[in-house]
Amino acid sequence: MAKTEVKTAVVADGLRYKAKTPGSPFRASASFSGATMSCFMCGKHRVRSQMRTRQLLGKSQTVCAPSCKALDELTDS
């Protein structure tokens, strides 16, 4: 199956793509609790309620809770 070819062009100022849809792929949230963060281990964006902090490389980093693999299995099913 051939995908539809999207032609992107940079505007003269070099900052915007004509074919790019405006906005963010992440939903807008009015409160801090609804925001997403990326996991330090797998890089996927998750809601903060699915994350926890863990000491990695001497700093507190946000990671998936209980683990990236377990959370992937829960969201896939």
Coordinates of N, CA and C in Angstrom, one line a residue:
M1 N 0.8 -1.2 0.0 CA 0.0 0.0 0.0 C 0.9 1.2 0.0
A2 N 0.6 2.1 -0.9 CA 1.4 3.4 -1.0 C 0.7 4.4 -0.1
K3 N 1.5 5.1 0.7 CA 1.0 6.2 1.5 C 0.9 7.5 0.7
T4 N 0.0 8.3 1.0 CA -0.1 9.6 0.4 C 1.1 10.4 0.7
E5 N 1.7 10.9 -0.4 CA 3.0 11.7 -0.2 C 2.6 13.1 0.2
V6 N 3.2 13.5 1.4 CA 2.9 14.9 1.9 C 4.1 15.8 1.5
K7 N 3.8 16.8 0.8 CA 4.9 17.8 0.4 C 5.0 18.9 1.4
T8 N 6.1 18.9 2.1 CA 6.3 20.0 3.1 C 7.2 21.0 2.5
A9 N 7.0 22.2 2.8 CA 7.8 23.3 2.3 C 8.0 24.3 3.5
V10 N 9.2 24.8 3.6 CA 9.5 25.8 4.6 C 9.2 27.2 4.1
V11 N 8.5 27.9 4.9 CA 8.1 29.3 4.5 C 9.4 30.1 4.4
A12 N 9.3 31.3 3.7 CA 10.5 32.1 3.5 C 11.3 32.5 4.8
D13 N 10.5 32.7 5.9 CA 11.3 33.0 7.1 C 11.9 31.8 7.8
G14 N 11.6 30.6 7.3 CA 12.3 29.4 7.7 C 11.8 28.8 9.0
L15 N 10.7 29.3 9.5 CA 10.3 28.9 10.8 C 9.1 27.9 10.8
R16 N 8.3 27.9 9.8 CA 7.1 27.1 9.8 C 7.0 26.3 8.5
Y17 N 6.4 25.1 8.7 CA 6.1 24.2 7.6 C 4.7 24.5 7.1
K18 N 4.5 24.5 5.8 CA 3.1 24.8 5.3 C 2.2 23.6 5.5
A19 N 2.7 22.4 5.4 CA 1.9 21.2 5.6 C 1.7 20.7 7.0
K20 N 2.4 21.3 7.9 CA 2.3 20.9 9.3 C 1.0 21.5 9.9
T21 N 0.3 20.6 10.6 CA -0.9 21.0 11.3 C -0.6 21.8 12.5
P22 N -1.3 22.9 12.8 CA -1.0 23.7 14.0 C -1.3 23.0 15.3
G23 N -0.6 23.4 16.3 CA -0.9 22.8 17.6 C 0.0 21.8 18.1
S24 N -0.2 21.3 19.2 CA 0.6 20.3 19.9 C 0.0 18.9 19.8
P25 N 0.7 17.8 19.7 CA 0.1 16.5 19.8 C -0.4 16.1 21.1
F26 N 0.0 16.9 22.2 CA -0.4 16.6 23.5 C -1.6 17.5 23.9
R27 N -2.6 16.9 24.6 CA -3.8 17.6 24.9 C -3.4 18.8 25.8
A28 N -4.2 19.8 25.7 CA -4.0 21.0 26.6 C -4.6 20.7 28.0
S29 N -3.9 21.1 29.0 CA -4.4 20.9 30.3 C -4.5 22.2 31.1
A30 N -5.6 22.3 31.8 CA -5.7 23.5 32.6 C -5.0 23.5 33.9
S31 N -4.8 22.2 34.4 CA -4.1 22.1 35.7 C -2.8 21.3 35.5
F32 N -2.0 21.4 36.5 CA -0.7 20.8 36.5 C -0.8 19.2 36.6
S33 N -1.9 18.8 37.2 CA -2.1 17.3 37.4 C -2.4 16.6 36.1
G34 N -2.9 17.3 35.1 CA -3.3 16.6 33.8 C -2.2 16.7 32.8
A35 N -1.1 17.3 33.1 CA 0.0 17.4 32.2 C 0.7 16.0 32.0
T36 N 1.4 15.9 30.9 CA 2.2 14.7 30.6 C 3.6 15.0 30.8
M37 N 4.4 13.9 31.1 CA 5.8 14.0 31.2 C 6.4 12.8 30.5
S38 N 7.6 13.0 30.1 CA 8.3 11.8 29.4 C 9.1 11.0 30.4
C39 N 9.1 9.7 30.2 CA 9.8 8.8 31.0 C 11.3 8.9 30.7
F40 N 12.1 8.9 31.7 CA 13.5 9.0 31.5 C 14.1 7.7 30.9
M41 N 13.4 6.6 31.2 CA 13.9 5.3 30.7 C 13.5 5.0 29.2
C42 N 12.2 5.1 29.0 CA 11.7 4.7 27.7 C 11.3 5.9 26.8
G43 N 11.2 7.1 27.3 CA 10.9 8.3 26.5 C 9.5 8.5 26.2
K44 N 8.6 7.6 26.5 CA 7.2 7.8 26.2 C 6.5 8.8 27.1
H45 N 5.6 9.6 26.6 CA 4.8 10.6 27.4 C 3.7 9.9 28.1
R46 N 3.6 10.1 29.3 CA 2.6 9.5 30.2 C 2.0 10.6 31.1
V47 N 0.7 10.4 31.5 CA 0.1 11.3 32.5 C 0.9 11.2 33.8
R48 N 1.0 12.2 34.6 CA 1.8 12.2 35.8 C 1.4 11.2 36.8
S49 N 0.1 10.8 36.8 CA -0.4 9.8 37.7 C 0.2 8.4 37.4
Q50 N 0.7 8.2 36.2 CA 1.4 6.9 35.8 C 2.9 7.0 36.0
M51 N 3.4 8.0 36.6 CA 4.8 8.2 36.7 C 5.2 8.2 38.2
R52 N 6.5 8.0 38.5 CA 7.0 8.1 39.8 C 8.5 8.6 39.7
T53 N 9.0 9.1 40.7 CA 10.4 9.6 40.7 C 11.3 8.5 41.2
R54 N 12.5 8.5 40.6 CA 13.5 7.5 41.0 C 14.9 8.1 40.9
Q55 N 15.8 7.8 41.8 CA 17.1 8.3 41.7 C 17.9 7.6 40.6
L56 N 18.3 8.3 39.6 CA 19.1 7.8 38.5 C 20.2 8.8 38.2
L57 N 21.4 8.3 38.1 CA 22.6 9.1 37.8 C 22.7 10.3 38.8
G58 N 22.3 10.1 40.1 CA 22.5 11.1 41.1 C 21.4 12.1 41.1
K59 N 20.4 12.0 40.3 CA 19.3 13.0 40.2 C 18.0 12.3 40.3
S60 N 16.9 13.0 40.7 CA 15.6 12.4 40.7 C 15.0 12.6 39.3
Q61 N 14.6 11.4 38.7 CA 14.1 11.4 37.3 C 12.7 10.8 37.4
T62 N 11.8 11.2 36.5 CA 10.5 10.6 36.4 C 10.6 9.4 35.5
V63 N 10.0 8.3 36.0 CA 10.0 7.0 35.2 C 8.6 6.4 35.3
C64 N 8.3 5.5 34.4 CA 7.0 4.8 34.5 C 6.9 4.0 35.7
A65 N 5.6 4.0 36.3 CA 5.4 3.2 37.5 C 4.4 2.1 37.2
P66 N 4.6 0.9 37.5 CA 5.7 0.3 38.3 C 6.9 0.1 37.4
S67 N 6.7 -0.2 36.1 CA 7.9 -0.2 35.2 C 7.4 0.1 33.8
C68 N 8.3 0.4 32.9 CA 7.9 0.7 31.5 C 7.2 -0.5 30.8
K69 N 7.7 -1.7 31.0 CA 7.2 -2.9 30.4 C 5.8 -3.2 30.9
A70 N 5.6 -3.1 32.2 CA 4.3 -3.4 32.8 C 3.3 -2.4 32.4
L71 N 3.6 -1.1 32.3 CA 2.7 -0.1 31.9 C 2.3 -0.2 30.4
D72 N 3.3 -0.6 29.6 CA 3.0 -0.9 28.2 C 2.0 -2.0 28.0
E73 N 2.1 -3.1 28.8 CA 1.2 -4.2 28.8 C -0.2 -3.8 29.2
L74 N -0.3 -2.9 30.2 CA -1.6 -2.5 30.7 C -2.3 -1.6 29.6
T75 N -1.5 -0.7 29.0 CA -2.1 0.2 28.0 C -2.5 -0.5 26.7
D76 N -1.7 -1.6 26.3 CA -2.0 -2.3 25.1 C -3.3 -3.2 25.2
S77 N -3.6 -3.7 26.4 CA -4.7 -4.5 26.5 C -6.0 -3.8 26.8

